[in-house]
Short mmCIF file of C-alpha atoms in Angstrom, two decimals:
data_model
loop_
_atom_site.label_atom_id
_atom_site.label_comp_id
_atom_site.label_asym_id
_atom_site.label_seq_id
_atom_site.Cartn_x
_atom_site.Cartn_y
_atom_site.Cartn_z
CA MET P 121 221.52 198.20 258.83
CA ASN P 122 219.84 195.97 256.20
CA TYR P 123 216.46 196.16 256.83
CA SER P 124 215.12 194.40 254.09
CA ILE P 125 217.01 191.10 254.83
CA ILE P 126 215.47 191.47 258.40
CA ARG P 127 211.95 191.29 256.97
CA TYR P 128 212.90 188.76 254.84
CA VAL P 129 214.13 186.04 257.47
CA THR P 130 211.28 187.45 259.77
CA GLY P 131 208.60 186.87 257.05
CA HIS P 132 210.01 183.42 256.52
CA THR P 133 210.04 182.62 260.03
CA MET P 134 206.42 183.35 259.95
CA LEU P 135 205.42 181.38 257.48
CA LEU P 136 207.28 178.21 258.77
CA GLU P 137 205.55 178.96 262.15
CA GLY P 138 202.14 178.86 260.48
CA VAL P 139 202.81 175.54 258.61
CA LEU P 140 204.27 174.08 262.03
CA MET P 141 201.10 174.88 263.66
CA LEU P 142 199.12 172.28 261.15
CA PRO P 143 199.97 169.06 262.64
CA SER P 144 198.43 170.44 265.80
CA CYS P 145 195.40 171.31 263.95
CA LEU P 146 195.10 167.82 262.76
CA VAL P 147 195.05 166.76 266.17
CA SER P 148 192.41 168.44 267.18
CA ILE P 149 190.48 167.12 264.15
CA LEU P 150 191.36 163.52 264.94
CA TYR P 151 190.42 163.88 268.51
CA GLY P 152 187.11 165.84 267.27
CA GLU P 153 187.94 169.22 269.00
CA SER P 154 186.41 171.65 266.47
CA SER P 155 187.15 174.63 268.81
CA ALA P 156 190.75 174.15 269.46
CA ALA P 157 191.10 173.23 265.54
CA ILE P 158 189.45 176.13 264.55
CA ALA P 159 191.92 178.23 266.93
CA LEU P 160 194.94 176.92 265.68
CA ALA P 161 193.95 177.27 262.00
CA LEU P 162 193.19 180.58 262.19
CA SER P 163 196.24 181.10 264.07
CA ALA P 164 198.08 179.52 261.15
CA THR P 165 196.56 181.58 258.93
CA LEU P 166 197.49 184.78 260.48
CA CYS P 167 201.12 183.69 260.51
CA ALA P 168 200.85 183.12 256.68
CA VAL P 169 199.28 186.25 255.78
CA LEU P 170 201.55 188.30 258.12
CA GLY P 171 204.64 186.57 256.70
CA VAL P 172 203.67 187.23 253.51
CA LEU P 173 202.80 190.94 253.86
CA LEU P 174 206.14 191.22 255.68
CA LYS P 175 208.34 189.77 253.07
CA PRO P 176 209.56 192.74 250.68
CA ARG P 177 208.09 191.66 247.15
CA LYS P 178 212.04 191.77 245.69
CA LEU P 179 215.30 191.48 247.99
CA LYS P 180 217.82 193.92 246.15
CA ASN P 181 220.45 193.09 248.81
CA SER P 182 221.04 189.75 250.34
CA THR P 183 224.08 190.08 252.39
CA PHE P 184 223.70 189.57 256.10
CA PHE P 185 226.18 190.53 258.29
CA ALA P 186 226.41 190.07 262.27
CA LYS P 187 224.39 192.96 263.25
CA GLU P 188 221.53 191.77 261.20
CA GLY P 189 222.20 188.47 262.62
CA TYR P 190 221.55 189.37 266.28
CA VAL P 191 219.02 191.88 265.66
CA THR P 192 217.16 189.16 263.29
CA VAL P 193 217.38 186.42 265.45
CA ALA P 194 215.80 188.65 268.56
CA LEU P 195 212.94 190.06 266.70
CA CYS P 196 211.84 186.54 265.12
CA TRP P 197 211.91 185.10 268.70
CA MET P 198 209.41 187.71 270.15
CA VAL P 199 207.27 187.48 266.74
CA ILE P 200 207.04 183.45 266.97
CA SER P 201 206.23 183.86 270.58
CA ILE P 202 203.60 186.26 269.98
CA MET P 203 201.96 184.25 267.28
CA GLY P 204 202.63 181.44 269.07
CA SER P 205 200.53 182.53 271.77
CA LEU P 206 197.32 183.01 269.72
CA PRO P 207 196.39 178.89 269.81
CA PHE P 208 195.98 179.73 273.85
CA LEU P 209 193.86 182.92 273.40
CA PHE P 210 191.45 181.69 270.66
CA SER P 211 191.07 178.36 271.95
CA GLY P 212 190.13 180.01 275.50
CA ALA P 213 192.65 177.75 277.23
CA ILE P 214 194.54 181.00 278.64
CA THR P 215 192.59 184.25 278.55
CA ASN P 216 194.86 186.86 279.68
CA PRO P 217 197.37 187.69 276.75
CA ILE P 218 200.41 188.37 278.96
CA ASP P 219 200.02 184.85 280.56
CA ALA P 220 199.59 183.57 277.17
CA VAL P 221 202.77 185.05 275.58
CA PHE P 222 204.36 183.76 278.81
CA GLU P 223 203.39 180.03 278.05
CA ALA P 224 204.42 180.46 274.32
CA VAL P 225 207.79 181.88 275.49
CA SER P 226 208.37 179.40 278.22
CA GLY P 227 207.34 176.77 275.29
CA PHE P 228 209.79 178.17 272.47
CA THR P 229 212.61 178.58 274.68
CA THR P 230 212.29 175.46 276.46
CA THR P 231 211.67 176.66 279.80
CA GLY P 232 208.89 175.14 280.81
CA ALA P 233 207.33 177.07 283.53
CA SER P 234 203.45 177.41 283.29
CA ILE P 235 200.80 179.48 284.91
CA LEU P 236 198.34 176.86 283.95
CA ASN P 237 196.72 174.93 287.05
CA ASP P 238 194.95 172.18 285.47
CA VAL P 239 196.79 170.85 282.30
CA GLU P 240 194.76 168.10 282.07
CA ALA P 241 192.05 170.49 281.01
CA LEU P 242 193.32 171.68 277.66
CA PRO P 243 192.32 170.18 274.58
CA LYS P 244 194.72 167.59 272.88
CA GLY P 245 195.55 169.58 269.96
CA ILE P 246 196.47 172.76 272.29
CA LEU P 247 198.50 170.28 274.62
CA PHE P 248 200.33 169.15 271.23
CA TRP P 249 201.00 172.64 270.08
CA ARG P 250 202.40 173.64 273.76
CA SER P 251 204.62 170.69 273.87
CA PHE P 252 205.90 171.04 270.15
CA THR P 253 206.79 174.77 270.79
CA HIS P 254 209.56 172.86 272.88
CA TRP P 255 210.85 170.92 270.13
CA ILE P 256 210.35 173.76 267.76
CA GLY P 257 212.74 175.91 270.18
CA GLY P 258 215.23 173.18 271.01
CA MET P 259 217.44 173.06 268.07
CA GLY P 260 215.99 176.69 267.17
CA VAL P 261 213.88 177.52 264.02
CA LEU P 262 216.08 179.91 262.37
CA VAL P 263 218.74 176.99 262.20
CA PHE P 264 216.04 175.04 260.04
CA LEU P 265 215.72 177.90 257.80
CA LEU P 266 219.47 177.86 257.47
CA THR P 267 218.97 175.05 255.18
CA LEU P 268 216.48 176.55 253.24
CA LEU P 269 217.46 180.37 252.58
CA PRO P 270 219.85 181.40 250.02
CA MET P 271 222.08 184.40 251.66
CA THR P 272 225.48 185.90 251.52
CA GLY P 273 228.10 187.70 253.24
CA GLY P 274 228.53 185.30 255.95
CA SER P 275 224.72 185.11 256.15
CA HIS P 276 224.13 181.29 257.55
CA MET P 277 226.78 181.71 259.99
CA ASN P 278 225.61 185.32 261.48
CA LEU P 279 222.47 183.66 262.22
CA MET P 280 223.72 180.30 263.52
CA LYS P 281 225.90 182.51 266.16
CA ALA P 282 223.19 184.64 267.20
CA GLU P 283 220.90 181.62 267.55
CA SER P 284 223.27 178.54 268.77
CA PRO P 285 223.67 178.46 272.46
CA GLY P 286 227.56 178.71 273.95
CA PRO P 287 230.53 180.64 274.15
CA SER P 288 231.30 179.96 270.13
CA VAL P 289 229.89 177.99 267.47
CA SER P 290 231.83 175.36 265.13
CA ARG P 291 230.88 174.13 261.96
CA LEU P 292 230.62 170.40 261.39
CA ALA P 293 231.06 170.76 257.77
CA PRO P 294 232.83 173.17 255.35
CA LYS P 295 229.25 174.88 254.61
CA VAL P 296 226.89 176.11 257.36
CA GLN P 297 223.95 175.04 255.58
CA THR P 298 225.40 171.34 255.66
CA THR P 299 225.94 171.67 259.24
CA ALA P 300 222.54 172.92 260.32
CA LYS P 301 221.29 169.66 257.96
CA ILE P 302 223.38 167.12 259.89
CA LEU P 303 222.39 168.92 263.23
CA TYR P 304 218.73 168.46 262.55
CA LYS P 305 218.89 164.75 261.10
CA ILE P 306 220.46 164.04 264.60
CA TYR P 307 217.75 165.80 266.68
CA ILE P 308 215.15 164.13 264.35
CA TRP P 309 216.47 160.51 264.75
CA MET P 310 217.04 160.76 268.48
CA THR P 311 213.34 162.19 268.98
CA VAL P 312 212.37 159.21 266.75
CA VAL P 313 214.18 156.46 268.78
CA GLN P 314 212.96 157.85 272.12
CA ILE P 315 209.55 157.89 270.87
CA ILE P 316 209.87 154.41 270.00
CA LEU P 317 211.31 153.14 272.93
CA LEU P 318 208.67 154.67 275.08
CA LEU P 319 205.97 152.93 272.55
CA LEU P 320 207.79 149.75 273.81
CA GLY P 321 206.73 150.58 277.16
CA LYS P 322 203.18 150.84 276.26
CA MET P 323 202.97 154.56 276.59
CA PRO P 324 200.23 155.69 274.43
CA LEU P 325 201.59 157.75 271.23
CA PHE P 326 200.20 160.83 272.17
CA ASP P 327 201.80 160.58 275.54
CA ALA P 328 205.05 159.31 274.01
CA MET P 329 205.12 162.28 271.17
CA THR P 330 204.57 165.19 273.37
CA LEU P 331 206.94 163.94 276.21
CA SER P 332 209.57 163.11 273.54
CA PHE P 333 209.31 166.94 272.40
CA GLY P 334 209.75 167.99 275.68
CA THR P 335 212.67 165.91 276.29
CA ALA P 336 214.45 166.49 272.84
CA GLY P 337 214.20 170.23 273.29
CA THR P 338 214.90 170.34 277.12
CA GLY P 339 211.72 171.79 277.60
CA GLY P 340 209.64 170.53 280.40
CA PHE P 341 205.92 170.87 279.69
CA GLY P 342 203.96 167.65 280.93
CA ILE P 343 200.48 166.87 279.64
CA LEU P 344 199.71 165.58 283.55
CA ASN P 345 199.32 167.76 286.34
CA ASP P 346 201.92 165.48 288.22
CA SER P 347 204.30 165.58 285.06
CA ILE P 348 206.05 162.59 284.85
CA GLY P 349 205.09 161.15 288.38
CA SER P 350 202.25 158.69 286.92
CA TYR P 351 204.50 157.25 284.27
CA SER P 352 206.19 153.94 285.07
CA THR P 353 209.87 153.29 286.27
CA TYR P 354 210.49 152.32 282.76
CA HIS P 355 209.35 155.36 281.18
CA GLN P 356 211.10 157.75 283.93
CA VAL P 357 214.60 155.67 282.85
CA VAL P 358 214.08 156.20 279.18
CA ILE P 359 213.18 159.81 279.89
CA THR P 360 216.31 160.30 282.09
CA ILE P 361 218.48 158.80 279.76
CA PHE P 362 217.37 161.07 276.98
CA MET P 363 217.59 164.43 278.75
CA ILE P 364 221.11 163.70 279.55
CA LEU P 365 221.84 162.78 275.80
CA PHE P 366 220.12 165.92 274.68
CA GLY P 367 222.20 167.92 276.87
CA ILE P 368 225.32 166.83 275.26
CA ASN P 369 227.15 168.97 272.93
CA PHE P 370 225.84 167.75 269.33
CA ASN P 371 229.46 167.69 267.97
CA ALA P 372 229.86 164.41 269.96
CA PHE P 373 227.03 162.43 268.32
CA TYR P 374 228.55 163.49 264.93
CA PHE P 375 231.82 162.20 265.79
CA ILE P 376 230.16 159.19 266.91
CA LEU P 377 228.34 158.99 263.56
CA LEU P 378 231.85 159.15 261.68
CA LYS P 379 232.98 156.49 264.29
CA GLN P 380 235.27 158.98 265.80
CA ILE P 381 234.86 157.45 269.43
CA LYS P 382 237.71 158.55 271.09
CA GLU P 383 237.28 162.36 269.78
CA ALA P 384 233.72 162.25 271.22
CA LEU P 385 234.92 160.85 274.50
CA ALA P 386 237.97 163.26 274.40
CA MET P 387 236.06 166.19 274.70
CA GLU P 388 236.55 168.09 277.90
CA GLU P 389 232.96 169.68 278.45
CA VAL P 390 231.26 166.19 277.77
CA LYS P 391 233.42 164.70 280.51
CA ALA P 392 233.11 167.53 282.94
CA TYR P 393 229.19 167.46 282.15
CA LEU P 394 229.06 163.63 282.83
CA MET P 395 231.13 163.95 285.79
CA VAL P 396 229.08 166.65 287.44
CA ILE P 397 226.17 164.59 286.96
CA ALA P 398 227.46 161.51 288.36
CA ALA P 399 228.53 163.54 291.71
CA ALA P 400 225.34 165.26 291.92
CA VAL P 401 223.66 162.07 291.55
CA LEU P 402 225.52 160.23 294.29
CA ALA P 403 225.46 163.04 296.74
CA ILE P 404 221.74 163.53 296.30
CA THR P 405 220.92 159.80 296.67
CA VAL P 406 222.98 159.48 299.82
CA ASN P 407 221.12 162.64 300.98
CA ILE P 408 217.52 161.37 300.39
CA ALA P 409 218.11 157.19 300.70
CA HIS P 410 215.98 157.68 304.27
CA LEU P 411 213.04 159.12 302.45
CA TYR P 412 212.80 156.13 300.12
CA ASP P 413 212.06 152.33 300.76
CA ASN P 414 215.36 151.26 299.35
CA VAL P 415 218.25 152.75 297.69
CA LEU P 416 217.58 151.85 294.14
CA VAL P 417 214.66 154.01 294.25
CA ALA P 418 216.35 157.05 295.68
CA LEU P 419 218.84 156.58 293.22
CA GLN P 420 216.56 156.74 290.24
CA GLN P 421 214.58 159.52 291.44
CA SER P 422 217.88 161.35 292.12
CA ALA P 423 219.13 160.63 288.93
CA PHE P 424 215.80 161.73 286.89
CA GLN P 425 215.86 165.05 288.95
CA VAL P 426 219.34 165.68 288.47
CA ALA P 427 219.30 164.92 284.72
CA SER P 428 215.94 166.85 284.17
CA ILE P 429 217.51 170.14 286.28
CA ILE P 430 221.10 170.51 284.74
CA THR P 431 219.94 169.88 281.14
CA THR P 432 216.97 172.36 282.22
CA THR P 433 214.25 170.21 281.09
CA GLY P 434 212.23 170.76 284.14
CA TYR P 435 210.56 167.44 284.19
CA SER P 436 209.76 166.14 287.80
CA THR P 437 208.67 162.99 289.03
CA THR P 438 208.55 163.94 292.90
CA ASP P 439 208.48 166.91 294.70
CA PHE P 440 212.09 167.87 295.21
CA ASN P 441 210.97 171.17 297.15
CA THR P 442 210.47 168.68 300.42
CA TRP P 443 214.04 167.11 299.97
CA PRO P 444 216.46 168.19 302.73
CA GLU P 445 218.38 171.29 302.50
CA ILE P 446 221.84 169.85 300.78
CA SER P 447 219.66 168.30 297.67
CA ARG P 448 217.51 171.09 296.82
CA THR P 449 220.68 173.59 297.24
CA ILE P 450 222.69 171.18 294.89
CA LEU P 451 219.96 171.16 292.30
CA VAL P 452 219.98 175.19 292.35
CA MET P 453 223.43 174.95 291.85
CA LEU P 454 222.94 173.01 288.76
CA MET P 455 220.61 175.07 287.41
CA PHE P 456 223.27 177.59 286.78
CA ILE P 457 225.79 175.09 285.36
CA GLY P 458 223.39 174.00 282.68
CA ALA P 459 224.22 171.67 279.91
CA CYS P 460 226.79 171.54 277.29
CA ALA P 461 227.33 174.12 274.53
CA GLY P 462 225.82 173.08 271.30
CA SER P 463 222.98 170.87 273.07
CA THR P 464 219.42 171.97 273.38
CA GLY P 465 220.14 172.34 277.10
CA GLY P 466 220.07 175.69 278.67
CA GLY P 467 221.99 177.22 281.55
CA MET P 468 225.46 178.89 281.73
CA LYS P 469 227.00 176.19 279.66
CA VAL P 470 229.85 173.76 281.31
CA SER P 471 231.98 174.85 278.65
CA ARG P 472 232.07 178.79 280.26
CA PHE P 473 232.49 177.20 283.68
CA LEU P 474 235.61 175.44 282.40
CA ILE P 475 236.71 178.29 280.79
CA TRP P 476 236.34 180.57 283.62
CA PHE P 477 237.99 177.69 285.91
CA LYS P 478 241.01 177.70 283.53
CA THR P 479 241.21 181.62 283.66
CA VAL P 480 241.26 181.52 287.28
CA THR P 481 243.98 178.79 287.25
CA LYS P 482 246.20 181.06 284.84
CA GLU P 483 245.86 184.08 287.11
CA ILE P 484 246.92 182.32 290.17
CA ARG P 485 250.12 181.08 288.23
CA LEU P 486 250.72 184.38 287.04
CA TYR P 487 250.60 185.71 290.63
CA LEU P 488 253.14 183.07 291.56
CA HIS P 489 255.46 183.12 288.09
CA PRO P 490 254.89 186.41 286.65
CA LYS P 491 256.96 185.61 283.73
CA THR P 492 255.09 182.70 282.84
CA VAL P 493 253.10 182.35 279.15
CA LYS P 494 250.41 180.11 279.07
CA GLN P 495 247.39 179.69 276.76
CA ILE P 496 244.05 178.66 277.81
CA LYS P 497 243.32 175.50 275.95
CA MET P 498 240.27 173.49 275.37
CA ASP P 499 240.19 169.80 274.00
CA GLY P 500 243.79 170.55 272.88
CA LYS P 501 243.17 173.78 270.87
CA THR P 502 243.84 177.43 272.36
CA ILE P 503 241.00 179.41 273.09
CA ALA P 504 240.76 182.86 271.21
CA PRO P 505 240.89 185.86 273.43
CA GLU P 506 237.66 186.95 272.10
CA VAL P 507 235.92 183.90 273.30
CA ILE P 508 237.49 184.53 276.95
CA ARG P 509 236.61 188.19 276.81
CA SER P 510 232.77 187.33 275.76
CA THR P 511 232.91 184.56 278.35
CA ASN P 512 233.61 187.21 280.97
CA VAL P 513 231.51 189.82 279.99
CA TYR P 514 228.57 187.49 279.65
CA LEU P 515 229.24 186.72 283.20
CA VAL P 516 229.16 190.30 284.50
CA VAL P 517 225.65 191.26 281.89
CA TYR P 518 224.14 187.59 283.56
CA VAL P 519 224.76 188.90 287.08
CA ILE P 520 223.54 192.77 286.36
CA ILE P 521 220.30 190.99 284.79
CA PHE P 522 219.76 188.19 287.55
CA ALA P 523 220.36 190.80 290.38
CA ALA P 524 217.97 193.45 288.55
CA SER P 525 215.18 190.75 288.08
CA VAL P 526 215.17 189.66 291.66
CA LEU P 527 214.54 193.16 292.84
CA LEU P 528 211.97 193.73 290.42
CA ILE P 529 209.61 190.97 291.12
CA ALA P 530 209.80 191.58 294.68
CA VAL P 531 207.17 193.90 294.55
CA ASP P 532 204.72 190.70 294.74
CA ASN P 533 206.03 190.50 298.20
CA PHE P 534 207.29 186.84 297.81
CA ASP P 535 209.80 185.16 299.90
CA SER P 536 213.38 185.24 298.64
CA THR P 537 213.56 181.74 297.91
CA THR P 538 211.06 181.82 295.47
CA ASN P 539 211.97 185.10 293.99
CA PHE P 540 215.48 183.90 293.51
CA THR P 541 214.73 180.58 292.23
CA ALA P 542 211.84 181.71 289.99
CA VAL P 543 214.30 184.14 288.29
CA ALA P 544 217.03 181.25 288.09
CA ALA P 545 214.29 179.09 286.34
CA THR P 546 213.39 181.31 283.76
CA LEU P 547 216.66 182.89 282.99
CA ASN P 548 218.36 179.47 282.93
CA ASN P 549 215.18 178.18 280.88
CA ILE P 550 214.76 175.21 283.94
CA GLY P 551 210.70 175.41 284.40
CA PRO P 552 210.53 174.81 287.98
CA GLY P 553 211.96 176.56 291.39
CA LEU P 554 211.30 176.17 294.81
CA ASN P 555 208.78 176.86 297.25
CA GLN P 556 205.93 178.91 295.41
CA VAL P 557 207.33 178.06 292.05
CA GLY P 558 208.50 173.96 293.22
CA PRO P 559 207.62 171.33 290.90
CA MET P 560 203.88 171.01 292.24
CA SER P 561 203.25 174.56 291.88
CA ASN P 562 203.72 176.94 288.60
CA PHE P 563 203.82 180.50 287.98
CA SER P 564 200.46 181.52 288.16
CA CYS P 565 201.09 183.31 291.71
CA PHE P 566 202.97 186.69 290.04
CA SER P 567 201.39 189.73 289.03
CA ASN P 568 201.39 191.00 285.27
CA PHE P 569 204.70 193.27 285.95
CA SER P 570 206.08 190.07 287.45
CA THR P 571 205.19 187.84 284.44
CA VAL P 572 206.41 190.26 282.14
CA ILE P 573 210.07 190.50 283.70
CA LEU P 574 210.22 186.79 283.82
CA THR P 575 209.08 186.48 280.10
CA ILE P 576 212.09 188.43 279.22
CA ASP P 577 214.54 186.59 281.46
CA MET P 578 213.37 183.63 279.50
CA LEU P 579 213.77 185.35 276.12
CA ALA P 580 217.40 186.70 277.44
CA GLY P 581 218.18 183.42 278.94
CA ARG P 582 217.90 181.12 275.47
CA LEU P 583 219.60 183.99 273.45
CA GLU P 584 222.38 184.11 275.68
CA LEU P 585 221.77 187.80 276.36
CA PHE P 586 222.96 189.87 274.21
CA PRO P 587 220.94 189.60 270.85
CA LEU P 588 217.93 190.97 273.22
CA LEU P 589 220.01 193.81 274.62
CA LEU P 590 221.35 195.05 271.09
CA LEU P 591 217.57 195.86 270.55
CA PHE P 592 217.67 198.54 273.03
CA SER P 593 221.19 200.23 271.31
CA LYS P 594 220.77 203.29 269.42
CA ASP P 595 223.65 202.03 267.04
CA THR P 596 221.85 198.97 266.49
CA TRP P 597 219.10 200.81 264.04
CA LYS P 598 221.59 203.21 262.47
CA LYS P 599 221.86 202.92 258.85
CA PHE P 600 225.69 203.08 257.92
#
């Protein structure tokens, strides 16, 4: 284990986080919020000081292999979450440290679950930081660092594999640093376009920026107590479209930029993702049509909630907790499917479900024709056996963590629907669940113990389980 390089990357991550707190500090100054500005400035200073102290003065060995990659990513996400909670504590917005860390983790992991009962009471600077954490965590803070830090030994790819969602990570360019730059350029431009479109609908700049941060990162922190319910239909439609777009594999956007439209449209995962959305919207629209004045309103509300849940954004325009059971069940199923790999969305990922479906189909055929030799392919390319193996292992580990979490938070004695959907919402980085954690409620009802469990679930879900689990292995910390 190269501890020096881990300190090096973690130190740089803390320095970067300190810099990223400054825009929120500026917002507080512009709105005349002196206490919030001081809280943010103090937090940024602490990040910078600790980052400098943590970094080794001289980096003797810059080699960075897979083990260091997973450990560094897990540690960095834990550190940025703890440091990111300081503005909430220092400003007095949240007084319980466990709740503050929960809120920060929910932001960075783009979950959007909250313990706050009245977000409108928060200072603008704190609201901005709260939403900005979504944008930071959406693409990944370490992916951004890939464009800046000089490392060797496959370092950049090892970091990217550990932080990027999905069963596998592919390069868009020969160099991983170039790939990271391409991804961030797409991410930034899409965010800017959404802000402009929201402004054209006469949304205030502050609202347009914070809601776009949440949409881009598929996070879901709203700045109003009713989430997106108070905004116009135009604003809701724009957000719906961009939630779906940010849930698409960014490779497709890269193909579009290269004018390779056929390649983008031929991606199996993207086609399956859009088909699932269309089917869910149609089914829910039919099921809830009687609740609204006309079918177009039902269609718009259905499309928004389906997009919000499957992309794991978590915004809401209505209390879908009151919808018929069929619609609620469809939304819960979408929580597990999630968005595409290589997007900012969470969940188990559409690509994994495709691999599982193809694996089951292959096994059925083998029972019928034992001598048949058939490879599992995606987009015309054979899927490597190690990818299939890791995908199957992921499912086993996921089920174990999910079941254990539901059992542990049962100590609070809430109903099974609340417990089940609370874990589903946090482990899949969704945000709202059903019943006591529905779209018009929050997670403040849970005890400190359950809050810690759900916080760990959010981190595990965002990091695809294994980086966090490796921290608890003895072999991880041995020097070889």
